[in-house]
Coordinates of C-alpha atoms and ligand atoms in Angstrom, one line a residue:
M158 CA -6.1 -201.0 -102.4
N159 CA -3.3 -202.2 -104.5
K160 CA -0.8 -203.2 -102.5
N161 CA 1.8 -203.7 -105.0
Y162 CA 4.7 -201.2 -105.4
Y163 CA 7.1 -200.7 -107.9
I164 CA 10.3 -198.7 -107.6
T165 CA 13.3 -198.2 -109.5
T166 CA 16.8 -196.5 -109.6
P167 CA 18.4 -195.2 -112.7
I168 CA 20.2 -197.6 -114.4
Y169 CA 24.1 -196.8 -114.1
Y170 CA 26.5 -196.2 -116.8
P171 CA 29.2 -198.7 -116.3
S172 CA 31.8 -196.2 -117.7
A173 CA 33.7 -195.6 -114.4
K174 CA 33.4 -197.1 -111.0
P175 CA 30.6 -196.0 -108.9
H176 CA 30.9 -192.6 -106.9
M177 CA 28.7 -190.7 -104.1
G178 CA 26.1 -189.5 -106.7
H179 CA 25.5 -193.1 -107.7
A180 CA 25.3 -194.3 -103.9
Y181 CA 22.7 -191.4 -103.4
S182 CA 20.2 -192.4 -105.8
S183 CA 20.4 -196.1 -104.6
I184 CA 20.4 -195.0 -101.0
I185 CA 17.4 -192.9 -101.3
A186 CA 15.7 -195.3 -103.4
D187 CA 16.3 -198.3 -100.7
F188 CA 14.9 -196.0 -98.2
F189 CA 11.4 -195.8 -99.8
A190 CA 11.7 -199.6 -100.9
R191 CA 12.1 -200.8 -97.3
L192 CA 9.4 -198.1 -96.0
K193 CA 6.9 -199.6 -98.3
R194 CA 7.4 -202.9 -97.4
I195 CA 7.1 -202.3 -93.6
Q196 CA 3.8 -200.5 -94.4
G197 CA 2.7 -204.2 -95.8
F198 CA 3.5 -203.4 -99.7
N199 CA 4.6 -205.9 -102.0
V200 CA 7.6 -204.3 -103.3
Y201 CA 9.7 -204.7 -106.4
F202 CA 12.6 -202.7 -106.2
L203 CA 14.9 -202.7 -109.6
T204 CA 18.3 -201.2 -110.2
G205 CA 20.9 -202.2 -112.7
T206 CA 23.5 -200.9 -115.4
D207 CA 23.0 -199.1 -118.9
E208 CA 25.8 -200.9 -121.0
H209 CA 25.4 -199.8 -124.5
G210 CA 26.0 -196.8 -126.3
Q211 CA 28.9 -194.6 -127.5
K212 CA 30.0 -193.5 -124.0
I213 CA 30.8 -197.2 -122.8
Q214 CA 32.3 -198.0 -126.4
R215 CA 34.8 -195.2 -126.0
A216 CA 35.6 -195.8 -122.2
A217 CA 36.2 -199.8 -123.3
K218 CA 38.0 -199.0 -126.2
E219 CA 40.4 -196.4 -123.9
K220 CA 41.0 -199.5 -121.9
K221 CA 41.4 -201.5 -125.1
M222 CA 38.9 -204.0 -124.0
D223 CA 36.1 -205.7 -125.6
P224 CA 32.9 -203.5 -124.5
L225 CA 31.2 -206.7 -123.2
L226 CA 34.1 -207.5 -121.1
F227 CA 34.6 -203.9 -120.2
C228 CA 31.2 -203.9 -118.9
N229 CA 31.4 -207.3 -117.2
E230 CA 33.8 -206.2 -114.9
I231 CA 32.4 -202.4 -114.1
S232 CA 29.0 -203.6 -113.8
K233 CA 29.9 -206.0 -111.2
T234 CA 31.5 -203.1 -109.1
F235 CA 28.1 -201.7 -109.2
R236 CA 26.4 -205.2 -108.1
D237 CA 28.7 -205.3 -105.5
L238 CA 28.1 -201.7 -104.3
S239 CA 24.6 -202.7 -104.1
D240 CA 25.3 -205.1 -101.6
T241 CA 27.7 -203.0 -99.8
L242 CA 24.9 -200.3 -99.4
N243 CA 22.6 -203.1 -98.2
L244 CA 20.3 -202.5 -101.0
S245 CA 16.9 -204.8 -100.6
N246 CA 16.9 -204.7 -104.4
N247 CA 14.8 -207.5 -105.8
D248 CA 16.5 -207.5 -109.3
F249 CA 19.8 -206.1 -111.1
I250 CA 19.5 -205.7 -114.7
R251 CA 22.1 -205.0 -117.3
T252 CA 21.0 -203.9 -120.7
T253 CA 23.4 -206.4 -122.3
E254 CA 21.1 -209.2 -121.2
S255 CA 19.1 -210.9 -123.9
R256 CA 15.8 -210.6 -121.6
H257 CA 16.4 -207.0 -122.4
A258 CA 17.2 -207.1 -125.9
R259 CA 13.8 -208.8 -126.6
S260 CA 11.9 -205.9 -124.7
V261 CA 13.4 -203.3 -126.8
E262 CA 13.2 -205.0 -129.9
N263 CA 9.4 -205.2 -129.1
L264 CA 8.9 -201.7 -128.1
W265 CA 11.0 -200.6 -131.2
N266 CA 8.7 -203.0 -133.5
I267 CA 5.5 -201.3 -132.3
L268 CA 6.4 -198.0 -132.5
E269 CA 7.6 -198.8 -136.2
K270 CA 4.5 -200.6 -136.9
K271 CA 2.3 -197.7 -135.6
G272 CA 4.0 -195.2 -137.9
E273 CA 5.9 -193.3 -134.8
I274 CA 9.3 -193.9 -136.4
Y275 CA 10.4 -193.0 -139.6
L276 CA 13.8 -192.7 -141.4
S277 CA 15.6 -189.6 -142.2
K278 CA 18.7 -187.9 -141.5
Y279 CA 20.0 -186.2 -138.3
S280 CA 22.5 -183.3 -138.6
G281 CA 23.3 -181.5 -135.2
W282 CA 25.1 -181.6 -131.8
Y283 CA 25.5 -184.7 -129.5
S284 CA 27.2 -185.2 -126.3
V285 CA 28.6 -188.8 -125.8
S286 CA 29.2 -188.2 -122.1
D287 CA 25.3 -187.0 -121.8
E288 CA 24.1 -189.4 -124.6
A289 CA 22.0 -186.5 -125.7
F290 CA 21.1 -184.4 -128.5
Y291 CA 21.4 -180.6 -128.2
T292 CA 20.0 -177.9 -130.5
E293 CA 21.8 -174.7 -131.2
S294 CA 20.4 -172.8 -128.3
E295 CA 21.2 -175.2 -125.9
I296 CA 25.1 -175.1 -126.3
E297 CA 27.7 -172.6 -126.0
D298 CA 31.1 -172.0 -127.3
L299 CA 33.8 -171.9 -124.3
D300 CA 37.4 -170.8 -125.1
G301 CA 36.8 -172.4 -128.8
T302 CA 34.9 -175.9 -127.4
K303 CA 31.4 -176.4 -127.9
K304 CA 29.5 -177.6 -124.8
A305 CA 26.1 -178.1 -123.4
I306 CA 24.9 -175.5 -121.2
T307 CA 23.1 -177.5 -119.0
S308 CA 25.6 -180.1 -118.0
G309 CA 28.9 -178.6 -119.4
S310 CA 29.8 -181.8 -121.7
K311 CA 31.3 -181.4 -124.7
V312 CA 29.2 -181.8 -127.6
E313 CA 30.1 -182.8 -131.3
W314 CA 28.7 -182.3 -134.6
V315 CA 26.7 -185.5 -136.0
E316 CA 25.4 -185.8 -139.5
E317 CA 23.8 -189.6 -140.6
E318 CA 21.0 -191.3 -141.5
S319 CA 18.9 -191.9 -138.3
Y320 CA 15.4 -193.1 -137.4
F321 CA 13.4 -190.4 -135.9
F322 CA 10.7 -190.8 -133.3
R323 CA 7.7 -188.3 -133.7
L324 CA 7.7 -186.8 -130.7
S325 CA 6.4 -183.4 -131.9
N326 CA 3.0 -185.3 -132.6
W327 CA 3.0 -186.0 -128.5
Q328 CA 3.3 -182.9 -127.2
D329 CA -0.5 -181.7 -126.8
K330 CA -1.1 -185.2 -125.4
L331 CA 2.0 -185.2 -122.8
I332 CA 0.5 -181.5 -121.8
E333 CA -2.8 -183.4 -121.5
F334 CA -0.9 -186.3 -119.6
Y335 CA 0.7 -183.8 -117.0
D336 CA -2.6 -181.8 -116.6
K337 CA -4.3 -185.4 -115.5
N338 CA -1.6 -186.5 -113.5
P339 CA -0.2 -183.4 -111.5
D340 CA 1.6 -185.5 -109.4
F341 CA 3.6 -187.4 -112.2
I342 CA 6.7 -185.2 -112.1
L343 CA 8.2 -184.2 -108.5
P344 CA 9.5 -182.1 -107.1
E345 CA 7.0 -179.0 -108.4
T346 CA 9.9 -176.9 -109.5
R347 CA 11.1 -179.4 -111.7
K348 CA 7.6 -180.0 -113.2
N349 CA 7.3 -176.7 -114.0
E350 CA 10.5 -176.7 -116.1
V351 CA 9.7 -179.6 -118.0
V352 CA 6.3 -178.4 -118.6
S353 CA 7.2 -175.4 -120.1
F354 CA 10.0 -176.8 -122.2
V355 CA 7.2 -179.1 -123.6
K356 CA 4.9 -175.9 -124.2
S357 CA 7.8 -174.5 -126.1
G358 CA 8.0 -176.9 -128.7
L359 CA 8.9 -180.5 -129.3
K360 CA 11.0 -181.7 -132.3
D361 CA 11.3 -185.3 -133.7
L362 CA 13.8 -187.0 -131.7
S363 CA 16.8 -189.1 -133.5
V364 CA 16.3 -192.9 -132.0
S365 CA 19.0 -194.4 -133.8
R366 CA 22.5 -194.3 -134.7
K367 CA 24.7 -195.5 -137.7
S368 CA 28.3 -194.6 -136.9
F369 CA 29.0 -197.1 -134.4
N370 CA 27.8 -200.4 -133.5
W371 CA 27.5 -200.9 -129.6
G372 CA 23.8 -201.1 -128.7
I373 CA 20.9 -203.6 -129.7
K374 CA 20.4 -203.3 -133.6
V375 CA 17.1 -201.9 -134.9
P376 CA 15.3 -205.1 -136.1
S377 CA 14.5 -204.1 -139.8
N378 CA 17.7 -202.5 -140.3
K379 CA 20.7 -203.8 -138.6
E380 CA 23.1 -201.0 -139.8
H381 CA 21.4 -198.9 -137.1
V382 CA 21.9 -199.2 -133.2
I383 CA 18.6 -198.0 -131.1
Y384 CA 19.4 -195.0 -129.4
V385 CA 20.8 -195.7 -126.0
W386 CA 18.0 -193.9 -123.9
L387 CA 15.1 -195.7 -125.8
D388 CA 17.0 -198.7 -125.1
A389 CA 18.1 -197.4 -121.2
L390 CA 14.5 -196.6 -120.4
T391 CA 12.9 -199.8 -121.4
N392 CA 14.8 -201.8 -118.7
Y393 CA 12.1 -200.7 -116.4
L394 CA 9.9 -203.0 -118.3
S395 CA 12.1 -205.4 -119.1
A396 CA 12.9 -206.6 -115.8
L397 CA 9.1 -207.3 -115.5
N398 CA 9.4 -209.8 -118.3
Y399 CA 7.8 -207.4 -121.0
P400 CA 6.9 -208.1 -123.9
N401 CA 5.0 -210.7 -122.0
E402 CA 2.1 -208.8 -120.5
N403 CA 0.6 -211.8 -119.0
D404 CA 3.5 -212.2 -117.1
N405 CA 2.8 -212.0 -113.4
L406 CA 5.7 -209.5 -112.5
Y407 CA 4.2 -207.4 -115.4
K408 CA 0.6 -207.6 -114.3
S409 CA 1.6 -206.8 -110.8
F410 CA 4.1 -204.0 -110.9
W411 CA 3.6 -201.8 -114.4
P412 CA 3.1 -199.0 -114.2
A413 CA 6.1 -198.2 -111.9
D414 CA 4.9 -196.4 -108.9
L415 CA 8.7 -194.2 -108.7
H416 CA 11.1 -193.8 -110.8
L417 CA 13.6 -192.3 -108.6
I418 CA 16.3 -190.2 -110.7
G419 CA 18.7 -187.4 -110.6
K420 CA 17.8 -184.3 -111.8
D421 CA 20.1 -184.6 -114.9
I422 CA 18.1 -187.1 -116.3
L423 CA 14.6 -185.6 -115.9
R424 CA 14.2 -184.9 -119.8
F425 CA 14.4 -188.3 -120.4
H426 CA 12.2 -189.7 -118.0
A427 CA 9.3 -187.0 -117.8
I428 CA 9.3 -186.2 -121.5
Y429 CA 10.6 -189.0 -123.9
W430 CA 9.7 -192.1 -121.6
P431 CA 6.1 -191.4 -121.4
A432 CA 5.9 -190.2 -125.1
F433 CA 7.4 -193.7 -126.3
L434 CA 4.9 -195.5 -123.8
L435 CA 1.8 -193.5 -124.6
A436 CA 2.8 -194.2 -128.3
A437 CA 3.2 -197.5 -128.0
N438 CA -0.3 -198.0 -125.5
I439 CA 1.4 -198.9 -122.8
N440 CA 0.6 -196.8 -119.6
P441 CA 3.1 -194.3 -118.5
P442 CA 4.7 -194.8 -114.8
K443 CA 3.0 -193.0 -112.2
R444 CA 5.7 -190.8 -110.9
V445 CA 9.2 -189.6 -111.6
F446 CA 11.0 -187.8 -109.1
G447 CA 14.4 -185.8 -109.9
H448 CA 16.2 -185.8 -106.8
G449 CA 19.3 -182.9 -106.5
W450 CA 23.0 -183.7 -107.0
I451 CA 25.6 -184.2 -104.4
L452 CA 28.3 -181.6 -104.7
S453 CA 31.8 -181.4 -104.3
G454 CA 32.1 -177.9 -103.0
D455 CA 30.0 -175.9 -105.6
E456 CA 30.2 -178.4 -108.6
K457 CA 28.3 -181.9 -109.4
M458 CA 30.2 -184.7 -108.1
S459 CA 31.3 -186.5 -111.3
K460 CA 33.8 -188.7 -113.0
S461 CA 34.4 -186.3 -115.7
K462 CA 35.1 -183.4 -113.5
G463 CA 37.6 -185.7 -111.1
N464 CA 36.1 -184.4 -108.0
I465 CA 34.6 -187.8 -106.5
L466 CA 34.3 -189.2 -103.1
D467 CA 34.4 -192.8 -103.2
P468 CA 31.7 -194.3 -100.9
L469 CA 33.4 -197.4 -100.0
E470 CA 36.2 -195.3 -98.5
I471 CA 33.7 -193.6 -96.6
I472 CA 31.9 -196.5 -95.2
D473 CA 35.1 -198.3 -94.5
T474 CA 35.9 -195.3 -92.3
Y475 CA 32.4 -194.6 -90.6
G476 CA 30.6 -197.6 -91.5
L477 CA 27.4 -197.8 -93.8
D478 CA 24.5 -196.5 -91.6
P479 CA 26.1 -193.4 -91.0
L480 CA 26.6 -192.6 -94.4
R481 CA 22.9 -193.6 -95.2
Y482 CA 21.8 -191.5 -92.4
Y483 CA 23.4 -188.5 -93.2
L484 CA 22.5 -188.6 -97.1
I485 CA 19.0 -189.0 -96.1
K486 CA 18.8 -186.4 -93.4
E487 CA 21.4 -183.5 -94.5
V488 CA 20.5 -183.3 -98.1
S489 CA 17.4 -181.5 -98.5
F490 CA 15.8 -184.2 -100.5
G491 CA 14.8 -182.7 -104.2
N492 CA 18.1 -179.9 -103.9
D493 CA 21.4 -180.2 -104.2
G494 CA 23.7 -181.0 -101.3
N495 CA 26.9 -181.4 -99.9
I496 CA 28.7 -184.2 -98.0
S497 CA 32.0 -183.6 -96.2
Q498 CA 34.0 -185.9 -93.6
D499 CA 33.5 -183.0 -91.3
K500 CA 29.9 -182.8 -91.5
L501 CA 29.5 -186.7 -91.6
E502 CA 31.3 -186.5 -88.3
S503 CA 29.4 -183.7 -86.6
C504 CA 26.2 -185.8 -87.7
I505 CA 27.4 -189.1 -86.3
N506 CA 28.2 -187.6 -83.1
S507 CA 25.0 -185.3 -82.6
D508 CA 22.3 -187.7 -84.4
L509 CA 23.5 -191.2 -83.8
A510 CA 25.7 -191.2 -81.2
N511 CA 24.1 -188.8 -78.8
N512 CA 20.9 -188.9 -79.7
Y513 CA 19.7 -192.4 -80.5
G514 CA 22.7 -194.3 -79.2
N515 CA 22.5 -192.7 -76.1
L516 CA 18.8 -193.3 -75.5
C517 CA 19.1 -197.1 -76.3
Q518 CA 22.0 -197.3 -74.2
R519 CA 20.9 -195.3 -71.2
V520 CA 17.4 -197.1 -70.9
L521 CA 18.8 -200.3 -71.7
A522 CA 21.5 -200.0 -68.8
F523 CA 18.6 -198.8 -66.3
C524 CA 16.6 -201.5 -67.3
D525 CA 19.3 -204.0 -66.7
K526 CA 19.9 -202.9 -63.5
N527 CA 16.3 -202.1 -62.0
S528 CA 14.0 -204.6 -64.1
N529 CA 16.0 -207.5 -64.3
F530 CA 16.5 -206.8 -68.3
E531 CA 12.9 -207.4 -68.8
V532 CA 10.0 -205.9 -69.9
P533 CA 8.5 -204.9 -66.5
D534 CA 5.0 -205.1 -65.4
Y535 CA 3.6 -201.3 -65.3
D536 CA 0.5 -199.1 -63.8
N537 CA -1.2 -196.8 -65.5
F538 CA 0.1 -194.1 -68.0
T539 CA 0.3 -190.8 -66.7
D540 CA -0.7 -187.7 -68.9
D541 CA 2.9 -187.2 -69.7
D542 CA 3.6 -190.8 -70.7
I543 CA 0.1 -190.9 -72.9
L544 CA 1.5 -187.3 -74.6
I545 CA 4.8 -188.9 -75.6
L546 CA 3.6 -192.1 -76.8
D547 CA 0.5 -190.8 -78.8
Q548 CA 3.1 -188.5 -80.8
Y549 CA 3.1 -191.6 -83.1
S550 CA -0.6 -192.2 -83.8
K551 CA -1.1 -188.3 -83.6
H552 CA 1.2 -188.4 -86.6
Y553 CA 0.5 -191.7 -88.4
E554 CA -1.3 -190.1 -91.3
N555 CA 1.3 -187.6 -91.5
L556 CA 4.0 -190.1 -91.7
I557 CA 2.2 -192.2 -94.2
K558 CA 1.6 -189.1 -96.8
Y559 CA 5.4 -188.2 -96.2
S560 CA 6.1 -191.7 -97.6
D561 CA 3.7 -191.2 -100.4
D562 CA 4.8 -187.9 -101.2
Q563 CA 8.6 -188.2 -101.1
E564 CA 8.5 -185.8 -98.3
V565 CA 12.0 -187.4 -96.9
N566 CA 12.8 -184.5 -94.9
L567 CA 9.5 -184.3 -93.1
Y568 CA 9.7 -187.8 -92.3
I569 CA 13.5 -188.1 -90.9
N570 CA 12.6 -184.5 -88.8
F571 CA 9.6 -186.0 -87.1
I572 CA 12.1 -189.2 -86.0
V573 CA 14.9 -186.4 -84.5
E574 CA 12.2 -184.3 -82.8
Q575 CA 10.8 -188.0 -81.3
L576 CA 14.8 -188.7 -80.4
F577 CA 14.9 -185.8 -78.4
A578 CA 11.3 -185.9 -77.1
A579 CA 12.2 -189.4 -75.7
N580 CA 15.9 -188.3 -74.2
K581 CA 14.0 -185.2 -72.6
Y582 CA 11.1 -187.7 -71.1
F583 CA 13.7 -190.1 -69.7
N584 CA 15.6 -187.1 -67.8
D585 CA 12.4 -185.2 -66.6
Q586 CA 11.0 -188.3 -65.3
E587 CA 14.0 -189.3 -63.3
P588 CA 13.2 -193.1 -62.7
W589 CA 16.4 -193.3 -60.5
K590 CA 14.8 -191.3 -58.0
K591 CA 11.4 -193.7 -57.9
K592 CA 13.3 -196.6 -56.5
N593 CA 10.9 -196.7 -53.8
D594 CA 7.7 -196.2 -56.0
K595 CA 8.5 -199.4 -58.3
F596 CA 5.4 -199.2 -60.4
R597 CA 6.1 -195.7 -61.7
M598 CA 9.5 -196.6 -62.0
N599 CA 8.4 -199.7 -64.1
T600 CA 6.1 -197.3 -65.8
I601 CA 8.8 -195.3 -67.2
I602 CA 11.1 -197.9 -68.2
Y603 CA 8.2 -199.3 -70.0
V604 CA 7.5 -196.0 -71.6
A605 CA 11.0 -195.4 -72.7
L606 CA 11.2 -199.0 -73.9
E607 CA 8.2 -198.5 -76.2
L608 CA 9.6 -195.2 -77.6
I609 CA 12.7 -196.8 -78.6
R610 CA 10.8 -199.7 -80.2
K611 CA 8.1 -197.3 -82.0
V612 CA 11.4 -195.0 -83.2
T613 CA 13.7 -197.7 -84.4
I614 CA 10.7 -198.7 -86.7
L615 CA 10.8 -195.4 -88.1
L616 CA 14.6 -195.5 -88.3
Y617 CA 14.8 -198.9 -90.0
P618 CA 14.4 -197.8 -93.8
I619 CA 17.2 -194.9 -93.2
I620 CA 19.6 -197.1 -91.1
P621 CA 18.8 -201.1 -91.2
S622 CA 21.0 -202.9 -90.0
S623 CA 21.5 -200.6 -86.7
S624 CA 17.7 -200.6 -86.6
L625 CA 17.8 -204.7 -86.7
K626 CA 20.3 -204.9 -83.7
V627 CA 17.9 -202.7 -81.6
L628 CA 14.6 -204.3 -83.0
K629 CA 16.3 -207.7 -82.2
I630 CA 16.5 -206.9 -78.2
F631 CA 12.9 -207.3 -78.6
G632 CA 12.7 -210.4 -80.6
I633 CA 11.6 -208.5 -83.6
K634 CA 12.8 -209.9 -86.8
E635 CA 13.0 -208.2 -90.1
D636 CA 10.3 -209.8 -91.6
K637 CA 8.0 -208.9 -88.7
I638 CA 8.5 -205.1 -88.6
N639 CA 5.0 -203.4 -88.9
F640 CA 4.9 -200.0 -89.4
E641 CA 1.4 -199.6 -88.3
S642 CA 2.6 -201.1 -84.5
I643 CA 4.0 -197.6 -84.1
R644 CA 0.5 -196.8 -83.1
D645 CA 0.2 -199.2 -80.3
N646 CA 1.4 -198.1 -77.0
N647 CA 1.3 -201.5 -75.4
Y648 CA 3.4 -203.8 -77.9
L649 CA 5.7 -205.0 -75.6
R650 CA 4.7 -208.0 -73.3
K651 CA 5.4 -207.8 -69.7
G652 CA 8.0 -210.2 -68.8
L653 CA 9.8 -210.3 -72.2
K654 CA 13.4 -211.0 -71.7
L655 CA 15.5 -208.2 -73.4
S656 CA 18.9 -209.2 -74.9
K657 CA 22.0 -207.4 -75.1
L658 CA 22.9 -204.4 -77.5
D659 CA 26.4 -203.6 -78.2
I660 CA 27.2 -199.8 -78.8
L661 CA 25.7 -198.9 -81.7
F662 CA 27.6 -195.8 -82.7
K663 CA 31.0 -194.6 -81.2
K664 CA 31.7 -190.9 -81.1
I665 CA 34.3 -189.7 -83.1
E666 CA 36.9 -187.7 -81.5
K667 CA 37.2 -184.4 -83.8
K668 CA 40.4 -182.8 -84.3
Ligands
MSP227 N1 22.4 -194.4 -117.9 C1 21.9 -192.9 -117.3 C2 20.4 -193.6 -116.9 C3 19.7 -194.4 -117.3 S1 18.0 -194.6 -116.9 C4 17.0 -195.3 -117.5 C5 22.6 -192.3 -116.4 N2 23.8 -192.8 -115.7 S2 24.8 -192.2 -114.8 O1 25.4 -193.3 -114.1 O2 25.3 -191.3 -115.4 O3 23.6 -191.7 -113.6 C6 22.7 -192.1 -112.8 C7 22.4 -191.5 -111.7 O4 23.4 -191.1 -110.9 C8 21.8 -190.4 -112.2 O5 20.3 -190.3 -111.5 C9 22.2 -189.2 -111.8 O6 21.8 -188.1 -111.4 C10 23.1 -189.8 -110.5 N3 24.5 -189.1 -110.3 C11 25.3 -189.0 -110.8 N4 25.9 -187.9 -110.1 C12 25.2 -187.4 -109.2 C13 26.0 -186.4 -108.0 N5 26.8 -185.8 -108.3 N6 24.7 -186.3 -107.1 C14 23.6 -187.1 -107.2 N7 23.2 -187.8 -108.0 C15 24.1 -187.9 -109.4 O7 22.4 -191.2 -116.1

């Protein structure tokens, strides 16, 4: 089995500071990166910023700044956010780097040489905010302003000489590709939208612009800059040192296993990107997953709508792991979701403080008082013990499948069930009444410690720093976390001295 795994976030436009929607894409990607790593995969996790195009050029101009200096500043806030979100990314790519220009130019040259690109004239609608071309049927007139129906962004009329990519030639091959790779686009509902869009007919795509200059120049005609989406998508190759196809990174990690993106940019990833790659004779990625939006009320949270929630403020107030946990659990993955402080507080109290935190604290406190804060020697397991311990081996294959199929909610639901079950087990077994049956009491402590260890391993990709604090009490370091060990019911060695655990999550007094 190929044990390499390449996962990417979208690269973010540094047109304004990051918001919760961006944090969401990154946190989910980090969840999968960590999950795959503890399953023994050699993971390459990429994120970065998408710095060319008219949108960025205009944003820089508004600030009266040189575009590159402007990008340097805002790209840094995204890089800092990656640290604040505790992302385990291996690289952070900026499309203004020379390694990227080399890769885009190479891809362009191949497409041009193969006759997939030709020079003509574009006239039609363009949205700078979406960096997308729209047909007449995709726009509407709202109070005298023309807007794209799907995004609500303003469009403007463009008429200029442009290079075109022969997308219309790839319609049948794309359909064939989707048929052969039924899981290429997930979730299923999104896939159906894409397939019917492709079946309804594809027009050739304008892939260069002449009326501004902030981008990578067309190698054979410096008056044109390459369309920002052709430029941006290629980042996934550039980071692997493409065009050097003999490079180890490229050989190990291309094609990508998972491009994790928001549903608004599915068309670019699920239609244009595989078409460019097929046309250049490069394997397309294995999967594109389009997640939903973080809403503010009923609307997409976005800079242009001015309804953004700052992830940094939330993290300052509540800490990072609660935010990660909330976004992963409370947003039904693939659908839109909401975040509010009130909901976040309820989630922290019920799941993190009462359920998980409480389990850890009470078991450890009992162990401290009654078994010298050591993993005790234990007697035979009873049926009750085995029943709860075995849940992990019983559901092991399912958990792997949830990871492979991006079934985030099924994965976390299993954890929540196990947390309830573990607390209930400890209550029902009443170890405090077994002081004259030392072996039974010790066995209950042992089982409870094993349950904490197992569930904490499952929690690690969601709340890494809190999980590491808990695993540390058992002496388990980050690079030794082994997903498979959740199947083991006797992992903890008797006599192992445990170390202290500080309060993990403070309960929030709600007003
Ligand atoms: N630069 C392009 C992506 C190029 S990838 C080759 C872009 N950038 S973006 O900054 O506008 O958006 C980046 C990601 O953030 C997208 O996946 C988008 O869906 C996501 N989000 C932006 N706002 C969002 C929400 N309110 N909710 C969830 N994610 C959303 O598009």
